[in-house]
């Protein structure tokens, strides 16, 4: 994310053939990939973001059929019609930065984009990343490289989780949404929410993925939300995947049953 230290990238790890081999080794039939939202490309001014987003869409469209992809949305000038066209091309849904959904007003500003997803029966994927308003946020002085992942990412995912529940869900009751990294563990704060006067309603169309977390955190969120709310996610190849070792029933739910509900529900109108 802008304002962070440099992070090493081994381009060979992103070779499509190596990624297919990694899927085979992990026992995964298909993967849905997203742009690196933390880079902030989507938050750039529209004229700067557009060619980079177009290049991403062109590149992922050329991947082997084992890969689906999330569409990217330029946040400076969100274009619902452009997203509609991308869904026609076979993109699974849209990936949007958490900072761009981190308040009720922010959710309302993306109403057109969320409306397209809802109408098309395509899901929303919320991932840590900046909005145009937070793109220039500076790094914390003297912080180690892991600092943003433990502070800014977690905070933004928490904010997006509550903002969507408060404003996004009432406006889009049929929209399926998945929050990366267990929504920054936001579901575990239900007791604090209640103590402060809030209320958490059951929501069968909201999911969280398990990326960046292990069995203790995943088990805790399952106890709070139920296993039907979780899907398998990973940061491979940036961060190695891990075996949750929570039993066969959990494995089937996270890797088979729940992803099918998130990505291809029965009876979706115009589903991509």
PDB file of N, CA and C in Angstrom, residues 1 3-8 139-140 142-153:
ATOM      1  N   UNK A   1       0.851  -1.180   0.000  1.00  0.00           N
ATOM      2  CA  UNK A   1       0.000   0.000   0.000  1.00  0.00           C
ATOM      3  C   UNK A   1       0.895   1.241   0.000  1.00  0.00           C
ATOM      4  N   UNK A   3       2.817   4.371   1.067  1.00  0.00           N
ATOM      5  CA  UNK A   3       3.240   4.677   2.421  1.00  0.00           C
ATOM      6  C   UNK A   3       3.883   3.507   3.139  1.00  0.00           C
ATOM      7  N   UNK A   4       3.981   2.352   2.467  1.00  0.00           N
ATOM      8  CA  UNK A   4       4.608   1.183   3.062  1.00  0.00           C
ATOM      9  C   UNK A   4       6.025   1.030   2.524  1.00  0.00           C
ATOM     10  N   UNK A   5       6.817   0.222   3.231  1.00  0.00           N
ATOM     11  CA  UNK A   5       8.137  -0.123   2.749  1.00  0.00           C
ATOM     12  C   UNK A   5       8.032  -1.006   1.510  1.00  0.00           C
ATOM     13  N   UNK A   6       9.128  -1.067   0.737  1.00  0.00           N
ATOM     14  CA  UNK A   6       9.178  -1.971  -0.407  1.00  0.00           C
ATOM     15  C   UNK A   6       9.078  -3.417   0.079  1.00  0.00           C
ATOM     16  N   UNK A   7       8.524  -4.266  -0.773  1.00  0.00           N
ATOM     17  CA  UNK A   7       8.389  -5.677  -0.452  1.00  0.00           C
ATOM     18  C   UNK A   7       8.913  -6.485  -1.631  1.00  0.00           C
ATOM     19  N   UNK A   8       9.772  -7.476  -1.387  1.00  0.00           N
ATOM     20  CA  UNK A   8      10.351  -8.227  -2.514  1.00  0.00           C
ATOM     21  C   UNK A   8       9.301  -9.042  -3.255  1.00  0.00           C
ATOM     22  N   UNK A 139       3.379   6.471   5.882  1.00  0.00           N
ATOM     23  CA  UNK A 139       3.744   5.339   6.732  1.00  0.00           C
ATOM     24  C   UNK A 139       3.983   5.817   8.156  1.00  0.00           C
ATOM     25  N   UNK A 140       3.777   4.918   9.107  1.00  0.00           N
ATOM     26  CA  UNK A 140       4.057   5.238  10.506  1.00  0.00           C
ATOM     27  C   UNK A 140       5.567   5.364  10.704  1.00  0.00           C
ATOM     28  N   UNK A 142       9.134   4.942  11.835  1.00  0.00           N
ATOM     29  CA  UNK A 142       9.886   3.930  12.545  1.00  0.00           C
ATOM     30  C   UNK A 142       9.231   2.569  12.623  1.00  0.00           C
ATOM     31  N   UNK A 143       8.147   2.359  11.882  1.00  0.00           N
ATOM     32  CA  UNK A 143       7.428   1.084  11.974  1.00  0.00           C
ATOM     33  C   UNK A 143       8.123   0.008  11.140  1.00  0.00           C
ATOM     34  N   UNK A 144       8.082  -1.252  11.580  1.00  0.00           N
ATOM     35  CA  UNK A 144       8.659  -2.357  10.808  1.00  0.00           C
ATOM     36  C   UNK A 144       7.792  -2.685   9.599  1.00  0.00           C
ATOM     37  N   UNK A 145       8.288  -3.499   8.661  1.00  0.00           N
ATOM     38  CA  UNK A 145       7.533  -3.785   7.429  1.00  0.00           C
ATOM     39  C   UNK A 145       6.165  -4.425   7.670  1.00  0.00           C
ATOM     40  N   UNK A 146       6.025  -5.190   8.757  1.00  0.00           N
ATOM     41  CA  UNK A 146       4.752  -5.867   8.975  1.00  0.00           C
ATOM     42  C   UNK A 146       3.692  -4.953   9.594  1.00  0.00           C
ATOM     43  N   UNK A 147       4.041  -3.744   9.967  1.00  0.00           N
ATOM     44  CA  UNK A 147       3.145  -2.860  10.699  1.00  0.00           C
ATOM     45  C   UNK A 147       1.811  -2.591   9.992  1.00  0.00           C
ATOM     46  N   UNK A 148       1.814  -2.201   8.713  1.00  0.00           N
ATOM     47  CA  UNK A 148       0.518  -1.915   8.063  1.00  0.00           C
ATOM     48  C   UNK A 148      -0.422  -3.119   8.049  1.00  0.00           C
ATOM     49  N   UNK A 149       0.123  -4.311   7.829  1.00  0.00           N
ATOM     50  CA  UNK A 149      -0.731  -5.500   7.777  1.00  0.00           C
ATOM     51  C   UNK A 149      -1.410  -5.782   9.102  1.00  0.00           C
ATOM     52  N   UNK A 150      -0.794  -5.345  10.201  1.00  0.00           N
ATOM     53  CA  UNK A 150      -1.344  -5.600  11.525  1.00  0.00           C
ATOM     54  C   UNK A 150      -2.167  -4.439  12.060  1.00  0.00           C
ATOM     55  N   UNK A 151      -2.122  -3.302  11.399  1.00  0.00           N
ATOM     56  CA  UNK A 151      -2.830  -2.123  11.907  1.00  0.00           C
ATOM     57  C   UNK A 151      -3.795  -1.573  10.849  1.00  0.00           C
ATOM     58  N   UNK A 152      -3.263  -0.976   9.806  1.00  0.00           N
ATOM     59  CA  UNK A 152      -4.113  -0.337   8.807  1.00  0.00           C
ATOM     60  C   UNK A 152      -5.023  -1.340   8.103  1.00  0.00           C
ATOM     61  N   UNK A 153      -4.486  -2.482   7.697  1.00  0.00           N
ATOM     62  CA  UNK A 153      -5.316  -3.471   7.002  1.00  0.00           C
ATOM     63  C   UNK A 153      -6.458  -3.931   7.907  1.00  0.00           C
TER      64      UNK A 153
END
